[in-house]
Short mmCIF file of C-alpha atoms in Angstrom, two decimals:
data_model
loop_
_atom_site.label_atom_id
_atom_site.label_comp_id
_atom_site.label_asym_id
_atom_site.label_seq_id
_atom_site.Cartn_x
_atom_site.Cartn_y
_atom_site.Cartn_z
CA MET A 19 -0.58 41.19 17.85
CA ASP A 20 -3.50 40.19 15.67
CA VAL A 21 -4.85 36.68 15.67
CA ILE A 22 -3.79 34.91 12.47
CA LYS A 23 -6.58 34.58 9.95
CA SER A 24 -7.74 31.72 7.79
CA THR A 25 -7.75 32.33 4.04
CA THR A 26 -9.42 29.05 3.07
CA ALA A 27 -12.38 27.02 4.25
CA ALA A 28 -11.50 25.16 7.43
CA SER A 29 -11.94 21.45 8.07
CA HIS A 30 -15.29 20.64 9.64
CA TRP A 31 -13.29 19.19 12.54
CA THR A 32 -12.04 21.54 15.23
CA ALA A 33 -9.02 20.76 17.38
CA LEU A 34 -11.28 20.33 20.41
CA GLN A 35 -13.50 17.85 18.56
CA VAL A 36 -10.45 15.85 17.52
CA MET A 37 -9.33 15.74 21.17
CA GLN A 38 -12.77 14.85 22.52
CA ASP A 39 -13.42 11.92 20.19
CA ALA A 40 -11.50 9.33 22.24
CA PRO A 41 -9.19 9.29 25.27
CA VAL A 42 -6.13 8.71 23.08
CA ILE A 43 -4.84 9.87 19.70
CA PRO A 44 -2.45 7.21 18.37
CA VAL A 45 0.94 8.52 17.24
CA ILE A 46 1.66 6.43 14.15
CA VAL A 47 4.94 5.86 12.32
CA LEU A 48 4.56 3.97 9.02
CA ASN A 49 7.42 2.69 6.90
CA ASP A 50 5.31 0.70 4.42
CA VAL A 51 2.33 2.07 2.51
CA ALA A 52 0.84 -1.44 2.45
CA HIS A 53 0.36 -1.24 6.21
CA ALA A 54 -1.64 2.01 6.18
CA VAL A 55 -5.12 0.77 5.38
CA PRO A 56 -5.14 -2.42 7.50
CA LEU A 57 -3.70 -0.48 10.45
CA ALA A 58 -6.36 2.22 10.14
CA ARG A 59 -9.11 -0.40 9.91
CA ALA A 60 -7.73 -2.22 12.97
CA LEU A 61 -7.75 0.99 15.01
CA VAL A 62 -11.27 1.94 13.91
CA ALA A 63 -12.46 -1.57 14.80
CA GLY A 64 -11.09 -0.99 18.29
CA GLY A 65 -12.91 2.33 18.70
CA ILE A 66 -10.14 4.77 17.75
CA ARG A 67 -10.74 6.83 14.60
CA MET A 68 -8.61 9.98 15.08
CA LEU A 69 -5.30 8.85 13.59
CA GLU A 70 -2.12 10.93 13.69
CA VAL A 71 0.26 9.69 10.98
CA THR A 72 3.59 11.35 11.66
CA LEU A 73 5.65 12.85 8.84
CA ARG A 74 8.73 10.97 10.00
CA THR A 75 9.14 8.63 7.04
CA PRO A 76 9.24 9.12 3.28
CA GLN A 77 6.04 7.06 2.99
CA ALA A 78 3.97 9.12 5.43
CA LEU A 79 2.10 11.29 2.92
CA ALA A 80 1.24 8.30 0.74
CA CYS A 81 -0.06 6.53 3.85
CA ILE A 82 -2.25 9.51 4.74
CA GLU A 83 -3.60 9.54 1.19
CA ARG A 84 -4.43 5.82 1.26
CA ILE A 85 -6.21 6.06 4.62
CA ALA A 86 -8.17 9.15 3.58
CA ARG A 87 -9.29 7.43 0.38
CA GLU A 88 -9.93 3.88 1.58
CA VAL A 89 -10.95 4.15 5.24
CA PRO A 90 -13.73 6.76 5.35
CA GLU A 91 -14.61 5.84 8.95
CA ALA A 92 -11.21 7.14 10.06
CA VAL A 93 -10.28 10.80 10.50
CA VAL A 94 -6.64 10.99 9.45
CA GLY A 95 -4.32 13.74 10.56
CA ALA A 96 -0.66 14.56 10.01
CA GLY A 97 1.83 14.72 12.85
CA THR A 98 5.28 16.30 12.99
CA ILE A 99 4.20 19.33 10.94
CA ARG A 100 7.18 21.69 11.13
CA ASN A 101 6.66 24.17 8.29
CA ALA A 102 4.24 25.46 5.68
CA ALA A 103 5.27 22.86 3.12
CA ASP A 104 4.36 20.07 5.57
CA ALA A 105 0.94 21.62 6.16
CA GLN A 106 0.23 22.06 2.46
CA ALA A 107 1.36 18.56 1.53
CA SER A 108 -0.63 17.01 4.38
CA ALA A 109 -3.84 18.75 3.40
CA LYS A 110 -3.31 17.78 -0.25
CA ALA A 111 -2.90 14.14 0.83
CA GLY A 112 -6.23 14.26 2.67
CA ALA A 113 -5.32 15.06 6.27
CA LEU A 114 -8.07 16.80 8.22
CA PHE A 115 -6.03 17.87 11.22
CA GLY A 116 -2.41 18.57 12.04
CA VAL A 117 -0.16 18.15 15.04
CA SER A 118 3.14 19.99 15.44
CA PRO A 119 6.04 19.25 17.83
CA GLY A 120 6.40 22.97 18.58
CA TYR A 121 4.74 26.21 17.58
CA THR A 122 5.58 29.05 15.22
CA ARG A 123 3.25 31.62 13.76
CA GLY A 124 4.20 30.38 10.29
CA VAL A 125 3.02 26.85 11.09
CA GLY A 126 -0.19 28.17 12.62
CA GLN A 127 -0.94 30.33 9.60
CA ALA A 128 -0.08 27.56 7.13
CA CYS A 129 -2.42 25.10 8.83
CA ARG A 130 -5.26 27.60 8.83
CA ASP A 131 -4.63 28.42 5.19
CA ALA A 132 -4.67 24.70 4.38
CA GLY A 133 -7.86 24.10 6.37
CA LEU A 134 -6.19 21.88 8.96
CA ALA A 135 -7.35 21.95 12.56
CA LEU A 136 -4.06 22.25 14.46
CA LEU A 137 -2.83 20.97 17.81
CA PRO A 138 0.32 23.05 18.32
CA GLY A 139 3.08 21.61 20.48
CA VAL A 140 4.14 23.53 23.58
CA ALA A 141 6.53 22.84 26.45
CA THR A 142 6.77 26.22 28.21
CA GLY A 143 4.53 28.99 29.43
CA SER A 144 5.90 31.37 26.80
CA GLU A 145 4.99 28.94 24.02
CA ILE A 146 1.46 28.64 25.39
CA MET A 147 1.14 32.43 25.36
CA MET A 148 2.42 32.61 21.78
CA ALA A 149 -0.12 30.03 20.64
CA GLN A 150 -2.92 31.78 22.53
CA GLU A 151 -2.04 35.09 20.90
CA ASP A 152 -2.75 33.42 17.58
CA GLY A 153 -6.06 31.99 18.72
CA PHE A 154 -5.05 28.44 19.66
CA THR A 155 -6.44 27.22 22.99
CA GLU A 156 -6.21 23.43 22.47
CA LEU A 157 -2.56 22.44 22.63
CA LYS A 158 -0.27 19.42 22.58
CA PHE A 159 2.03 19.25 25.63
CA PHE A 160 5.23 17.73 24.25
CA PRO A 161 7.38 15.98 25.29
CA ALA A 162 5.04 15.49 28.22
CA MET A 163 7.04 13.35 30.63
CA GLN A 164 10.36 14.99 29.88
CA ALA A 165 8.85 18.50 30.23
CA GLY A 166 7.33 17.95 33.67
CA GLY A 167 4.51 15.44 33.32
CA PRO A 168 1.26 15.76 35.27
CA ALA A 169 2.89 18.11 37.81
CA MET A 170 3.59 20.68 35.10
CA LEU A 171 0.02 20.50 33.82
CA LYS A 172 -1.28 21.00 37.37
CA ALA A 173 0.92 24.09 37.70
CA TRP A 174 -0.37 25.48 34.40
CA SER A 175 -4.02 25.00 35.36
CA GLY A 176 -3.95 28.29 37.30
CA PRO A 177 -2.47 30.84 34.87
CA PHE A 178 -3.71 28.96 31.79
CA PHE A 179 -7.15 28.00 33.13
CA ASP A 180 -8.70 28.44 29.67
CA VAL A 181 -6.33 26.08 27.81
CA LYS A 182 -6.90 22.38 27.15
CA PHE A 183 -4.07 19.93 26.57
CA CYS A 184 -3.22 16.66 24.86
CA PRO A 185 -0.02 15.45 26.56
CA THR A 186 2.19 13.36 24.28
CA GLY A 187 5.65 11.91 24.77
CA GLY A 188 6.32 9.20 27.32
CA VAL A 189 2.60 8.59 27.87
CA THR A 190 1.70 4.92 28.38
CA LEU A 191 -1.38 2.85 29.15
CA GLN A 192 -0.15 2.80 32.76
CA ASN A 193 0.31 6.55 33.29
CA ALA A 194 -2.43 7.79 30.95
CA PRO A 195 -5.08 7.70 33.74
CA GLU A 196 -3.02 10.16 35.81
CA PHE A 197 -3.01 12.62 32.91
CA LEU A 198 -6.68 12.07 32.07
CA ALA A 199 -7.65 12.79 35.68
CA LEU A 200 -6.50 16.41 35.25
CA PRO A 201 -9.26 18.91 34.40
CA ASN A 202 -7.14 20.64 31.73
CA VAL A 203 -6.40 17.39 29.87
CA VAL A 204 -8.91 16.27 27.23
CA CYS A 205 -6.98 13.31 25.80
CA VAL A 206 -3.45 11.97 25.51
CA GLY A 207 -1.30 11.01 22.55
CA GLY A 208 0.55 7.71 22.52
CA SER A 209 2.39 5.20 20.38
CA TRP A 210 1.79 2.18 22.61
CA ILE A 211 -1.42 1.42 20.68
CA VAL A 212 0.57 0.97 17.47
CA PRO A 213 3.76 -0.92 18.42
CA ALA A 214 6.26 -1.18 15.59
CA ASP A 215 6.63 -4.96 15.95
CA ALA A 216 2.87 -5.50 15.59
CA ILE A 217 2.73 -3.30 12.49
CA LYS A 218 5.70 -5.07 10.92
CA ALA A 219 4.15 -8.48 11.64
CA GLY A 220 0.71 -7.41 10.40
CA ASP A 221 -0.77 -8.36 13.77
CA TRP A 222 -3.89 -6.27 13.30
CA GLY A 223 -5.84 -8.24 15.91
CA ARG A 224 -3.36 -7.17 18.57
CA ILE A 225 -3.67 -3.54 17.52
CA THR A 226 -7.47 -3.73 17.60
CA GLN A 227 -7.29 -5.11 21.15
CA LEU A 228 -4.85 -2.39 22.22
CA ALA A 229 -7.24 0.19 20.76
CA ARG A 230 -10.16 -1.36 22.66
CA ASP A 231 -8.16 -1.28 25.89
CA THR A 232 -7.27 2.35 25.25
CA ALA A 233 -10.75 3.42 24.20
CA GLY A 234 -11.92 2.07 27.54
CA LEU A 235 -9.95 4.71 29.42
CA LYS A 236 -12.34 7.31 30.75
CA LYS A 237 -11.90 10.70 32.29
CA PRO A 238 -13.11 10.72 35.92
CA GLY A 239 -16.59 12.14 36.38
#
């Protein structure tokens, strides 16, 4: 099977660069467009600039657009990309990378066509092989804890020695170091940096501190 091809200019960010920028990519759910810019600024102030805004609310695309336009220090991406329409709308809103909960060839092709660096979601060996066939070697392991946690990633390090992962789903500040200690893990994805109660209350100082705490996580060696 041929590797899927890009038909448009790609983002200057690659999936690996997105993963390498910080130990954690925040998984963000926004219900109010007014929260988008102050949240992004709070995260950037804490040392986190790769921001995954999930397409789980009607306001998500507007939030991506506001961040892309008003917080140039941030690199905003779209999470929960499930189809070509999601990829196209995300790129139009200003997203520079995409994250999907699973993988299909259609999603992979749509993201390449839209110029989005993609972190495809995988939970099984077969899904990893499908993504690799299409040229993706940096993958999101989701849902990480429910699908086997660090033990599964250790098992995959043999047959999939050339794949790098961003585990997401059930990852916390407490268990993130165990994931980051694995040689095939570049970063983790987590929502603990952006708690819903802090966003609702506009407690941006708390989010900046959580980002600082998270940015301080380092891979061993």
